[in-house]
């Protein structure tokens, strides 16, 4: 049986692709979750509906009973999964599939041989865990699966990438279009200026570098008055670069960046809100004159940050992608990260600030329009963000700085039931084949030359790497690449061999202080006496 190590002949036939002999079969996709009773079964049914065949399959770490609510909400949209069987992952051969999709955020538990090819971790909510009897929760997860599977089909080049089901009934949860409409309404019509915000989640509290303060001072007052952000998204060494701002709003950050990239650089802002873009576009010529440029180096495009290809932004176009408190407003955050990775050049960086939660925000809060507009309802649980970033291709996300968000609105604080929120800035490097899953020690070090503008004494790569000028600073292989294989290369001297080149240096294990250590208890007892078992 193709795909199955055991099981019925009917199941085996289902995994052979179901395509005519003279046409290429659709890709074979396995959807994995813990118990193969709900999320993976719905994904399985949706993918087979899309491909008009049976090239999808599902399994769990253990077999279980089909969830009757999952069966019912799938029947509502005309997809019958009642005849599906629940299977354990041990029954299948991973080499029989073109893509493996983990739908429950349990990628760490998936056996290594299942992660060799195309592997994604979607981290969807578990309906029985949230509310086992509330079908609106099942509908919301089903609808999210529909969106993700259509996007997956495009990435896998499946012909006809729409399920053709029209808008699905999502219970209390808004579909992607509904979320976008609410955000457009809130940022386009409800909010007229920064003071209209009802919380301080979308307010920048960090101390701005002097060069950024000076740049903001040259931005048109109307643009500044309509700024909504939660952090600082102005990385170092921008001169002459091409920069993309996701969710640029009124254009404040774009006009700051336009000064830092210089007349030879360029900045493109993307936003979906008519009113915000109108403000940004009105002042393009004004800013070019204020900066002393012969022609504007800014451009503003209307569109969705989940679909940059749809507005004509090509692969490997930008050196840096920035975003300021916008990813949390997206209904498909995984797509935003994938698109950012696609448009970045190799060695490029996504540098962005956003709002994160200390736990997963429950559905009834996610669906609250006010909380969503105030950047709290859509906040990602920090650990889910790390998984999404890695799945998009950004290995080893680095936290630059963070600060707690004090909502400062008693009514909303009570509604949030103790969830803690943080504004945080991350940097994600596009270094395919360079970065490892963990910080490995190759005996390398760097010496900072003190040549980055405004940072003569020291450079902060992230919150754990404060690199003083002139001092030998030991680094792991990943940090080495983040400096040696990016725009920062000229600002450092390097000690030790490049870990991925011929004649690479010796490997000394996990880098000390990276958060991991040797797992063997006996290592700490080395040299101590003991008894024979």
Short mmCIF file of C-alpha atoms in Angstrom, two decimals:
data_model
loop_
_atom_site.label_atom_id
_atom_site.label_comp_id
_atom_site.label_asym_id
_atom_site.label_seq_id
_atom_site.Cartn_x
_atom_site.Cartn_y
_atom_site.Cartn_z
CA UNK A 1 0.00 0.00 0.00
CA UNK A 2 1.31 3.44 -0.97
CA UNK A 3 1.56 5.50 2.20
CA UNK A 4 0.16 2.88 4.56
CA UNK A 5 2.31 0.39 6.42
CA UNK A 6 -0.88 -1.45 7.24
CA UNK A 7 -4.65 -0.89 7.10
CA UNK A 8 -7.42 -1.53 4.66
CA UNK A 9 -7.11 -1.69 0.90
CA UNK A 10 -9.65 1.13 0.65
CA UNK A 11 -7.42 3.39 2.68
CA UNK A 12 -4.43 2.38 0.59
CA UNK A 13 -6.27 3.20 -2.63
CA UNK A 14 -7.12 6.61 -1.20
CA UNK A 15 -3.45 7.44 -0.83
CA UNK A 16 -2.51 6.64 -4.42
CA UNK A 17 -3.67 10.03 -5.65
CA UNK A 18 -6.95 9.34 -7.49
CA UNK A 19 -5.73 11.06 -10.67
CA UNK A 20 -6.10 9.94 -14.23
CA UNK A 21 -3.07 8.19 -15.72
CA UNK A 22 -2.47 10.94 -18.27
CA UNK A 23 -2.56 13.84 -15.78
CA UNK A 24 -0.13 14.60 -12.97
CA UNK A 25 -1.66 13.51 -9.67
CA UNK A 26 -2.28 16.12 -7.00
CA UNK A 27 0.32 16.22 -4.24
CA UNK A 28 -0.13 13.74 -1.41
CA UNK A 29 -0.58 15.55 1.87
CA UNK A 30 -0.70 14.11 5.38
CA UNK A 31 -2.38 16.11 8.15
CA UNK A 32 -1.09 15.21 11.60
CA UNK A 33 -2.42 15.94 15.08
CA UNK A 34 -2.37 14.24 18.43
CA UNK A 35 -5.49 12.07 18.29
CA UNK A 36 -6.69 12.24 14.66
CA UNK A 37 -10.25 12.94 15.75
CA UNK A 38 -11.04 16.56 14.89
CA UNK A 39 -8.66 19.11 13.29
CA UNK A 40 -6.68 16.69 11.14
CA UNK A 41 -9.86 14.94 10.02
CA UNK A 42 -11.45 18.24 8.93
CA UNK A 43 -8.26 19.22 7.11
CA UNK A 44 -8.19 15.80 5.43
CA UNK A 45 -11.78 16.25 4.20
CA UNK A 46 -11.23 19.82 2.99
CA UNK A 47 -8.08 18.94 1.05
CA UNK A 48 -9.77 16.01 -0.67
CA UNK A 49 -12.69 18.27 -1.59
CA UNK A 50 -10.25 20.77 -3.11
CA UNK A 51 -8.35 18.17 -5.13
CA UNK A 52 -11.54 16.35 -6.11
CA UNK A 53 -9.96 13.11 -5.08
CA UNK A 54 -8.34 11.41 -2.13
CA UNK A 55 -4.75 12.58 -2.11
CA UNK A 56 -5.10 13.82 1.46
CA UNK A 57 -4.76 11.66 4.55
CA UNK A 58 -4.66 12.18 8.28
CA UNK A 59 -3.23 10.50 11.33
CA UNK A 60 -2.42 11.09 14.96
CA UNK A 61 0.16 10.06 17.50
CA UNK A 62 -2.58 7.72 18.61
CA UNK A 63 -5.85 6.60 16.99
CA UNK A 64 -9.12 7.83 18.46
CA UNK A 65 -12.83 8.15 17.74
CA UNK A 66 -14.05 10.71 15.21
CA UNK A 67 -15.37 13.81 16.95
CA UNK A 68 -19.12 14.03 16.16
CA UNK A 69 -19.13 17.85 16.22
CA UNK A 70 -16.33 17.90 13.63
CA UNK A 71 -18.36 15.51 11.46
CA UNK A 72 -21.44 17.72 11.85
CA UNK A 73 -19.85 21.06 10.95
CA UNK A 74 -18.19 19.48 7.92
CA UNK A 75 -21.57 18.10 6.80
CA UNK A 76 -22.93 21.67 6.98
CA UNK A 77 -20.69 22.58 4.03
CA UNK A 78 -21.36 19.40 2.11
CA UNK A 79 -18.27 17.39 3.06
CA UNK A 80 -18.87 13.95 4.55
CA UNK A 81 -16.06 12.70 6.79
CA UNK A 82 -18.24 10.24 8.69
CA UNK A 83 -16.57 7.30 6.92
CA UNK A 84 -13.05 8.42 7.82
CA UNK A 85 -11.10 6.18 10.13
CA UNK A 86 -8.71 7.36 12.81
CA UNK A 87 -5.17 6.09 12.30
CA UNK A 88 -1.89 6.23 14.18
CA UNK A 89 1.18 7.79 12.58
CA UNK A 90 3.07 4.50 12.97
CA UNK A 91 0.83 2.97 10.28
CA UNK A 92 2.20 5.25 7.55
CA UNK A 93 5.39 5.69 5.56
CA UNK A 94 6.35 9.41 5.43
CA UNK A 95 8.16 9.00 2.10
CA UNK A 96 4.77 8.39 0.44
CA UNK A 97 3.72 12.04 0.98
CA UNK A 98 4.73 15.27 -0.69
CA UNK A 99 3.88 17.45 2.31
CA UNK A 100 3.32 16.91 6.01
CA UNK A 101 1.13 19.43 7.86
CA UNK A 102 1.01 19.39 11.66
CA UNK A 103 -2.27 21.11 12.61
CA UNK A 104 -2.03 21.19 16.40
CA UNK A 105 1.24 22.93 17.26
CA UNK A 106 2.90 19.68 18.24
CA UNK A 107 5.75 19.77 15.73
CA UNK A 108 8.27 18.91 18.43
CA UNK A 109 6.52 15.56 18.93
CA UNK A 110 6.49 14.61 15.23
CA UNK A 111 9.14 11.97 14.47
CA UNK A 112 12.19 13.35 12.70
CA UNK A 113 11.74 11.29 9.53
CA UNK A 114 8.41 13.08 8.95
CA UNK A 115 10.13 16.48 8.78
CA UNK A 116 12.59 15.76 5.96
CA UNK A 117 10.53 17.25 3.09
CA UNK A 118 7.83 19.93 3.00
CA UNK A 119 6.73 20.31 6.63
CA UNK A 120 4.51 22.99 8.19
CA UNK A 121 3.17 23.52 11.70
CA UNK A 122 -0.15 25.41 11.78
CA UNK A 123 -0.84 25.47 15.55
CA UNK A 124 -4.64 25.62 15.32
CA UNK A 125 -6.85 25.79 18.39
CA UNK A 126 -8.29 22.50 19.69
CA UNK A 127 -12.13 22.88 19.77
CA UNK A 128 -12.77 20.17 22.40
CA UNK A 129 -10.22 21.83 24.67
CA UNK A 130 -11.81 25.29 24.28
CA UNK A 131 -15.45 24.21 24.53
CA UNK A 132 -16.28 20.59 23.72
CA UNK A 133 -19.97 21.28 23.01
CA UNK A 134 -19.87 24.67 21.27
CA UNK A 135 -20.09 24.09 17.52
CA UNK A 136 -19.26 27.72 16.77
CA UNK A 137 -15.71 26.93 17.92
CA UNK A 138 -15.55 23.96 15.54
CA UNK A 139 -16.86 26.16 12.71
CA UNK A 140 -14.21 28.79 13.36
CA UNK A 141 -11.42 26.20 13.21
CA UNK A 142 -12.98 24.64 10.11
CA UNK A 143 -13.10 28.04 8.42
CA UNK A 144 -9.48 28.76 9.32
CA UNK A 145 -8.52 25.38 7.89
CA UNK A 146 -10.30 26.25 4.64
CA UNK A 147 -8.24 29.46 4.30
CA UNK A 148 -4.99 27.69 5.10
CA UNK A 149 -5.62 24.74 2.80
CA UNK A 150 -6.40 27.00 -0.15
CA UNK A 151 -3.13 28.85 0.53
CA UNK A 152 -1.30 25.52 0.89
CA UNK A 153 -2.69 24.37 -2.44
CA UNK A 154 -1.25 27.45 -4.12
CA UNK A 155 2.16 26.78 -2.59
CA UNK A 156 1.99 23.16 -3.79
CA UNK A 157 0.82 24.25 -7.28
CA UNK A 158 -2.52 22.45 -7.11
CA UNK A 159 -4.75 23.36 -10.07
CA UNK A 160 -7.91 25.21 -9.01
CA UNK A 161 -6.91 26.40 -5.55
CA UNK A 162 -10.37 27.36 -4.34
CA UNK A 163 -12.69 25.06 -2.48
CA UNK A 164 -15.59 26.85 -4.13
CA UNK A 165 -17.61 26.78 -0.93
CA UNK A 166 -18.24 30.51 -0.74
CA UNK A 167 -18.27 32.23 2.64
CA UNK A 168 -18.43 29.67 5.42
CA UNK A 169 -20.52 30.13 8.55
CA UNK A 170 -17.96 30.88 11.23
CA UNK A 171 -20.13 31.09 14.33
CA UNK A 172 -18.94 33.98 16.46
CA UNK A 173 -15.60 34.21 14.69
CA UNK A 174 -15.18 36.62 11.81
CA UNK A 175 -13.91 35.22 8.52
CA UNK A 176 -10.83 36.84 7.04
CA UNK A 177 -12.87 39.34 5.06
CA UNK A 178 -14.91 40.25 8.12
CA UNK A 179 -11.79 40.83 10.21
CA UNK A 180 -10.33 43.04 7.49
CA UNK A 181 -13.54 45.06 7.22
CA UNK A 182 -13.60 45.63 10.97
CA UNK A 183 -9.96 46.73 10.98
CA UNK A 184 -10.56 49.06 8.03
CA UNK A 185 -13.54 50.59 9.82
CA UNK A 186 -11.65 51.03 13.08
CA UNK A 187 -8.45 52.51 11.64
CA UNK A 188 -10.12 54.36 8.79
CA UNK A 189 -13.19 55.88 10.43
CA UNK A 190 -13.29 55.32 14.21
CA UNK A 191 -9.69 56.43 14.89
CA UNK A 192 -8.89 59.88 13.61
CA UNK A 193 -5.76 60.48 15.70
CA UNK A 194 -3.55 58.63 18.17
CA UNK A 195 -5.47 60.07 21.14
CA UNK A 196 -8.61 58.17 20.05
CA UNK A 197 -7.09 54.81 21.09
CA UNK A 198 -8.77 53.31 24.17
CA UNK A 199 -5.67 51.42 25.39
CA UNK A 200 -1.94 52.04 25.23
CA UNK A 201 -1.25 48.81 23.33
CA UNK A 202 -0.64 50.67 20.05
CA UNK A 203 1.64 53.30 21.56
CA UNK A 204 5.43 53.36 21.40
CA UNK A 205 7.02 53.62 24.83
CA UNK A 206 10.66 52.93 23.92
CA UNK A 207 13.31 55.64 23.98
CA UNK A 208 14.04 56.63 20.41
CA UNK A 209 17.62 57.01 19.11
CA UNK A 210 18.61 60.59 18.37
CA UNK A 211 18.72 60.07 14.60
CA UNK A 212 15.16 58.68 14.65
CA UNK A 213 13.89 61.57 16.77
CA UNK A 214 15.44 63.98 14.30
CA UNK A 215 13.86 62.11 11.37
CA UNK A 216 10.39 62.15 12.99
CA UNK A 217 10.79 65.90 13.43
CA UNK A 218 10.85 66.22 9.63
CA UNK A 219 7.63 64.23 9.08
CA UNK A 220 4.44 66.14 8.28
CA UNK A 221 2.34 66.79 11.42
CA UNK A 222 -0.83 65.21 9.96
CA UNK A 223 1.07 61.99 9.26
CA UNK A 224 2.46 61.91 12.80
CA UNK A 225 -0.94 62.56 14.37
CA UNK A 226 -2.36 59.41 12.76
CA UNK A 227 0.47 57.11 13.86
CA UNK A 228 -0.54 53.90 15.64
CA UNK A 229 2.38 51.66 16.65
CA UNK A 230 3.65 49.58 19.55
CA UNK A 231 7.42 49.71 19.15
CA UNK A 232 10.37 50.89 17.13
CA UNK A 233 10.90 49.24 13.74
CA UNK A 234 13.97 51.09 12.53
CA UNK A 235 16.93 48.71 12.31
CA UNK A 236 20.54 49.70 11.79
CA UNK A 237 22.61 50.09 8.59
CA UNK A 238 19.86 51.10 6.16
CA UNK A 239 21.73 53.42 3.81
CA UNK A 240 21.01 52.65 0.16
CA UNK A 241 18.68 49.72 0.93
CA UNK A 242 15.20 48.81 -0.33
CA UNK A 243 12.71 48.59 2.54
CA UNK A 244 9.12 47.33 2.70
CA UNK A 245 6.75 48.50 5.46
CA UNK A 246 3.85 46.12 6.09
CA UNK A 247 0.76 47.97 7.28
CA UNK A 248 2.26 51.40 6.78
CA UNK A 249 -0.86 53.31 7.83
CA UNK A 250 -0.45 57.06 7.44
CA UNK A 251 3.21 56.58 6.46
CA UNK A 252 5.08 57.90 9.51
CA UNK A 253 7.59 55.05 9.65
CA UNK A 254 7.97 55.09 5.85
CA UNK A 255 8.97 58.75 5.90
CA UNK A 256 11.39 58.14 8.77
CA UNK A 257 12.92 55.22 6.87
CA UNK A 258 13.05 57.30 3.66
CA UNK A 259 15.52 59.60 5.39
CA UNK A 260 17.65 56.74 6.74
CA UNK A 261 17.93 54.83 3.43
CA UNK A 262 18.85 58.08 1.70
CA UNK A 263 18.04 59.27 -1.79
CA UNK A 264 19.64 56.16 -3.31
CA UNK A 265 17.44 53.84 -1.25
CA UNK A 266 13.71 53.20 -1.51
CA UNK A 267 10.75 52.55 0.77
CA UNK A 268 7.46 50.89 -0.19
CA UNK A 269 4.49 51.01 2.19
CA UNK A 270 1.56 48.59 1.97
CA UNK A 271 -1.80 49.13 3.65
CA UNK A 272 -5.43 48.17 3.02
CA UNK A 273 -7.09 51.23 4.58
CA UNK A 274 -8.23 53.96 2.18
CA UNK A 275 -8.17 56.77 4.72
CA UNK A 276 -4.71 55.98 6.06
CA UNK A 277 -3.22 55.59 2.57
CA UNK A 278 -4.81 58.84 1.48
CA UNK A 279 -2.94 60.65 4.25
CA UNK A 280 0.34 58.94 3.31
CA UNK A 281 0.02 59.69 -0.40
CA UNK A 282 -0.99 63.31 0.02
CA UNK A 283 2.43 64.18 1.40
CA UNK A 284 4.84 62.26 -0.86
CA UNK A 285 6.09 65.33 -2.74
CA UNK A 286 6.11 67.43 0.46
CA UNK A 287 8.50 64.99 2.13
CA UNK A 288 10.80 64.71 -0.89
CA UNK A 289 11.18 68.49 -0.81
CA UNK A 290 11.70 68.49 2.97
CA UNK A 291 14.44 65.86 2.65
CA UNK A 292 16.13 67.68 -0.22
CA UNK A 293 15.61 64.81 -2.68
CA UNK A 294 15.37 65.40 -6.43
CA UNK A 295 12.55 62.86 -6.58
CA UNK A 296 10.53 60.89 -3.99
CA UNK A 297 11.98 57.60 -2.77
CA UNK A 298 8.67 56.44 -1.27
CA UNK A 299 5.76 54.55 -2.84
CA UNK A 300 2.49 53.44 -1.26
CA UNK A 301 0.48 50.44 -2.44
CA UNK A 302 -2.99 49.31 -1.41
CA UNK A 303 -3.39 45.63 -0.69
CA UNK A 304 -3.23 42.87 1.87
CA UNK A 305 -0.02 42.01 3.67
CA UNK A 306 -0.99 38.32 3.40
CA UNK A 307 -0.84 38.53 -0.41
CA UNK A 308 2.03 40.75 -1.53
CA UNK A 309 2.24 38.91 -4.82
CA UNK A 310 -1.28 40.16 -5.56
CA UNK A 311 0.00 43.75 -5.61
CA UNK A 312 2.99 42.93 -7.78
CA UNK A 313 5.79 42.55 -5.23
CA UNK A 314 8.19 39.95 -6.59
CA UNK A 315 10.44 37.36 -5.01
CA UNK A 316 13.66 38.55 -3.34
CA UNK A 317 12.92 42.24 -3.94
CA UNK A 318 13.70 43.88 -0.58
CA UNK A 319 16.69 44.07 1.74
CA UNK A 320 14.60 44.73 4.85
CA UNK A 321 10.92 44.26 5.78
CA UNK A 322 9.54 46.21 8.73
CA UNK A 323 6.15 46.31 10.43
CA UNK A 324 4.87 48.22 13.44
CA UNK A 325 2.01 46.67 15.42
CA UNK A 326 0.19 45.28 12.37
CA UNK A 327 0.78 41.52 12.13
CA UNK A 328 -1.56 40.98 15.11
CA UNK A 329 -4.37 42.55 13.03
CA UNK A 330 -4.01 39.99 10.23
CA UNK A 331 -6.46 37.06 10.01
CA UNK A 332 -3.64 34.87 8.59
CA UNK A 333 -0.41 35.64 10.40
CA UNK A 334 1.36 32.60 8.94
CA UNK A 335 0.73 33.95 5.43
CA UNK A 336 2.19 37.34 6.41
CA UNK A 337 5.41 35.69 7.56
CA UNK A 338 5.61 33.48 4.47
CA UNK A 339 5.16 36.49 2.18
CA UNK A 340 7.78 38.48 4.07
CA UNK A 341 10.22 35.61 3.63
CA UNK A 342 9.40 35.38 -0.08
CA UNK A 343 9.99 39.06 -0.88
CA UNK A 344 13.23 39.31 1.14
CA UNK A 345 16.57 38.86 -0.56
CA UNK A 346 18.89 36.19 0.84
CA UNK A 347 20.64 37.75 3.81
CA UNK A 348 17.72 40.14 4.31
CA UNK A 349 15.87 40.78 7.52
CA UNK A 350 12.35 41.19 8.83
CA UNK A 351 12.54 43.63 11.73
CA UNK A 352 9.21 44.31 13.38
CA UNK A 353 7.38 45.25 16.54
CA UNK A 354 4.09 43.70 17.58
CA UNK A 355 1.87 42.69 20.49
CA UNK A 356 2.15 39.24 22.08
CA UNK A 357 0.25 37.45 24.83
CA UNK A 358 1.51 35.19 27.61
CA UNK A 359 -1.09 32.57 26.57
CA UNK A 360 -3.47 31.88 23.68
CA UNK A 361 -6.24 34.48 23.57
CA UNK A 362 -9.62 32.66 23.82
CA UNK A 363 -12.09 32.91 20.90
CA UNK A 364 -14.61 35.21 22.59
CA UNK A 365 -11.86 37.81 23.12
CA UNK A 366 -10.36 37.32 19.66
CA UNK A 367 -13.78 38.03 18.18
CA UNK A 368 -14.29 41.27 20.11
CA UNK A 369 -14.02 44.11 17.52
CA UNK A 370 -12.74 46.67 20.04
CA UNK A 371 -10.04 44.36 21.44
CA UNK A 372 -9.02 43.37 17.91
CA UNK A 373 -8.77 46.97 16.77
CA UNK A 374 -6.75 47.85 19.88
CA UNK A 375 -4.19 45.15 18.92
CA UNK A 376 -5.07 42.84 21.84
CA UNK A 377 -7.66 40.39 20.43
CA UNK A 378 -5.35 39.30 17.62
CA UNK A 379 -2.19 39.13 19.71
CA UNK A 380 -0.27 35.90 19.17
CA UNK A 381 0.79 33.68 22.02
CA UNK A 382 4.57 34.21 21.93
CA UNK A 383 5.40 30.51 21.58
CA UNK A 384 2.97 30.10 18.67
CA UNK A 385 4.69 33.03 16.96
CA UNK A 386 8.09 31.35 17.25
CA UNK A 387 6.67 28.19 15.64
CA UNK A 388 5.06 30.19 12.80
CA UNK A 389 8.25 32.13 12.13
CA UNK A 390 10.32 28.95 11.90
CA UNK A 391 7.73 27.28 9.65
CA UNK A 392 7.92 30.30 7.30
CA UNK A 393 11.69 29.83 6.98
CA UNK A 394 12.96 32.23 9.65
CA UNK A 395 15.10 29.94 11.78
CA UNK A 396 16.26 31.27 15.16
CA UNK A 397 14.04 34.37 15.71
CA UNK A 398 15.84 36.95 17.86
CA UNK A 399 14.08 39.13 20.45
CA UNK A 400 15.52 42.66 20.37
CA UNK A 401 13.52 44.32 23.15
CA UNK A 402 10.21 44.01 24.93
CA UNK A 403 8.00 45.85 27.42
CA UNK A 404 4.78 44.98 29.27
CA UNK A 405 1.59 46.59 28.03
CA UNK A 406 -0.52 48.22 30.71
CA UNK A 407 -3.98 48.40 29.19
CA UNK A 408 -4.91 51.40 31.38
CA UNK A 409 -8.60 50.84 30.73
CA UNK A 410 -10.36 49.25 33.75
CA UNK A 411 -13.33 47.89 31.78
CA UNK A 412 -11.10 46.19 29.22
CA UNK A 413 -8.70 44.92 31.89
CA UNK A 414 -11.56 43.10 33.60
CA UNK A 415 -12.67 41.59 30.29
CA UNK A 416 -9.14 40.26 29.61
CA UNK A 417 -9.22 37.98 32.67
CA UNK A 418 -5.57 38.22 33.63
CA UNK A 419 -3.99 37.74 30.20
CA UNK A 420 -0.71 39.65 30.08
CA UNK A 421 0.36 41.43 26.91
CA UNK A 422 3.77 42.62 25.75
CA UNK A 423 5.07 44.79 22.96
CA UNK A 424 8.15 43.17 21.49
CA UNK A 425 10.54 43.73 18.63
CA UNK A 426 11.96 40.72 16.80
CA UNK A 427 14.49 40.38 14.03
CA UNK A 428 14.14 37.46 11.62
CA UNK A 429 16.92 36.78 9.12
CA UNK A 430 16.46 35.06 5.77
CA UNK A 431 19.52 32.83 5.69
CA UNK A 432 18.43 29.61 3.97
CA UNK A 433 20.69 26.68 4.78
CA UNK A 434 22.77 28.78 7.17
CA UNK A 435 20.93 28.83 10.48
CA UNK A 436 20.57 25.74 12.65
CA UNK A 437 17.73 24.82 14.98
CA UNK A 438 19.90 25.60 18.00
CA UNK A 439 22.93 27.68 18.83
CA UNK A 440 25.93 25.47 18.10
CA UNK A 441 29.48 26.21 19.18
CA UNK A 442 32.17 26.23 16.46
CA UNK A 443 34.77 28.12 18.46
CA UNK A 444 34.04 31.39 16.64
CA UNK A 445 34.14 35.01 17.75
CA UNK A 446 33.65 38.48 16.30
CA UNK A 447 35.15 41.89 16.97
CA UNK A 448 32.90 44.91 16.42
CA UNK A 449 34.68 47.78 14.65
CA UNK A 450 32.41 50.48 16.09
CA UNK A 451 31.51 51.67 12.58
CA UNK A 452 27.69 51.57 12.65
CA UNK A 453 26.34 55.15 12.70
CA UNK A 454 25.25 56.18 16.18
CA UNK A 455 26.67 53.01 17.72
CA UNK A 456 30.37 53.66 18.09
CA UNK A 457 30.64 52.11 21.56
CA UNK A 458 28.56 48.96 21.12
CA UNK A 459 26.04 47.18 18.89
CA UNK A 460 23.02 45.29 20.21
CA UNK A 461 22.15 42.48 17.81
CA UNK A 462 19.40 41.38 20.18
CA UNK A 463 18.58 41.35 23.89
CA UNK A 464 21.32 38.76 24.58
CA UNK A 465 24.10 40.11 22.36
CA UNK A 466 25.52 43.46 23.50
CA UNK A 467 28.75 43.57 21.51
CA UNK A 468 31.26 46.19 22.64
CA UNK A 469 33.59 47.74 20.08
CA UNK A 470 37.13 46.34 20.00
CA UNK A 471 36.38 43.39 22.28
CA UNK A 472 36.60 39.75 21.18
CA UNK A 473 33.04 38.42 21.53
CA UNK A 474 32.45 34.63 21.30
CA UNK A 475 29.42 33.71 19.19
CA UNK A 476 27.49 30.63 18.12
CA UNK A 477 27.30 29.60 14.47
CA UNK A 478 23.90 31.28 14.00
CA UNK A 479 25.03 34.64 15.37
CA UNK A 480 28.16 34.40 13.21
CA UNK A 481 25.96 34.11 10.11
CA UNK A 482 23.61 36.91 11.21
CA UNK A 483 26.65 39.17 11.08
CA UNK A 484 28.90 37.64 8.41
CA UNK A 485 26.17 36.79 5.86
CA UNK A 486 24.13 40.02 6.08
CA UNK A 487 24.52 43.77 5.62
CA UNK A 488 26.47 43.87 8.92
CA UNK A 489 29.44 41.99 7.46
CA UNK A 490 31.70 45.01 6.92
CA UNK A 491 31.28 46.21 10.51
CA UNK A 492 32.96 43.18 12.12
CA UNK A 493 36.17 41.19 12.09
CA UNK A 494 35.78 37.43 12.32
CA UNK A 495 37.65 34.79 14.28
CA UNK A 496 37.35 31.11 13.39
CA UNK A 497 36.25 29.29 10.28
CA UNK A 498 32.91 29.73 8.58
CA UNK A 499 30.81 26.77 9.88
CA UNK A 500 29.34 25.86 6.47
CA UNK A 501 32.39 26.20 4.27
CA UNK A 502 35.03 23.69 3.31
CA UNK A 503 37.49 23.14 6.11
CA UNK A 504 34.95 24.27 8.67
CA UNK A 505 35.98 24.54 12.27
CA UNK A 506 35.48 21.84 14.85
CA UNK A 507 32.15 21.54 16.59
CA UNK A 508 32.15 21.90 20.39
CA UNK A 509 28.51 21.08 21.12
CA UNK A 510 25.72 23.39 22.19
CA UNK A 511 26.75 27.01 22.76
CA UNK A 512 26.97 27.75 26.46
CA UNK A 513 24.24 30.06 27.73
CA UNK A 514 21.86 29.71 24.78
CA UNK A 515 19.09 28.18 26.89
CA UNK A 516 19.94 24.55 26.29
CA UNK A 517 22.45 22.28 27.94
CA UNK A 518 23.61 18.70 27.81
CA UNK A 519 20.53 16.66 28.80
CA UNK A 520 22.34 13.80 30.46
CA UNK A 521 22.15 13.87 34.24
CA UNK A 522 25.32 11.84 34.42
CA UNK A 523 27.26 14.74 32.86
CA UNK A 524 26.86 16.86 36.00
CA UNK A 525 28.03 13.96 38.11
CA UNK A 526 31.16 13.31 36.08
CA UNK A 527 33.92 12.11 38.31
CA UNK A 528 31.58 11.31 41.21
CA UNK A 529 31.56 7.83 42.65
CA UNK A 530 28.62 5.52 42.08
CA UNK A 531 27.28 2.07 42.53
CA UNK A 532 26.89 -0.61 39.94
CA UNK A 533 23.24 -1.14 39.08
#
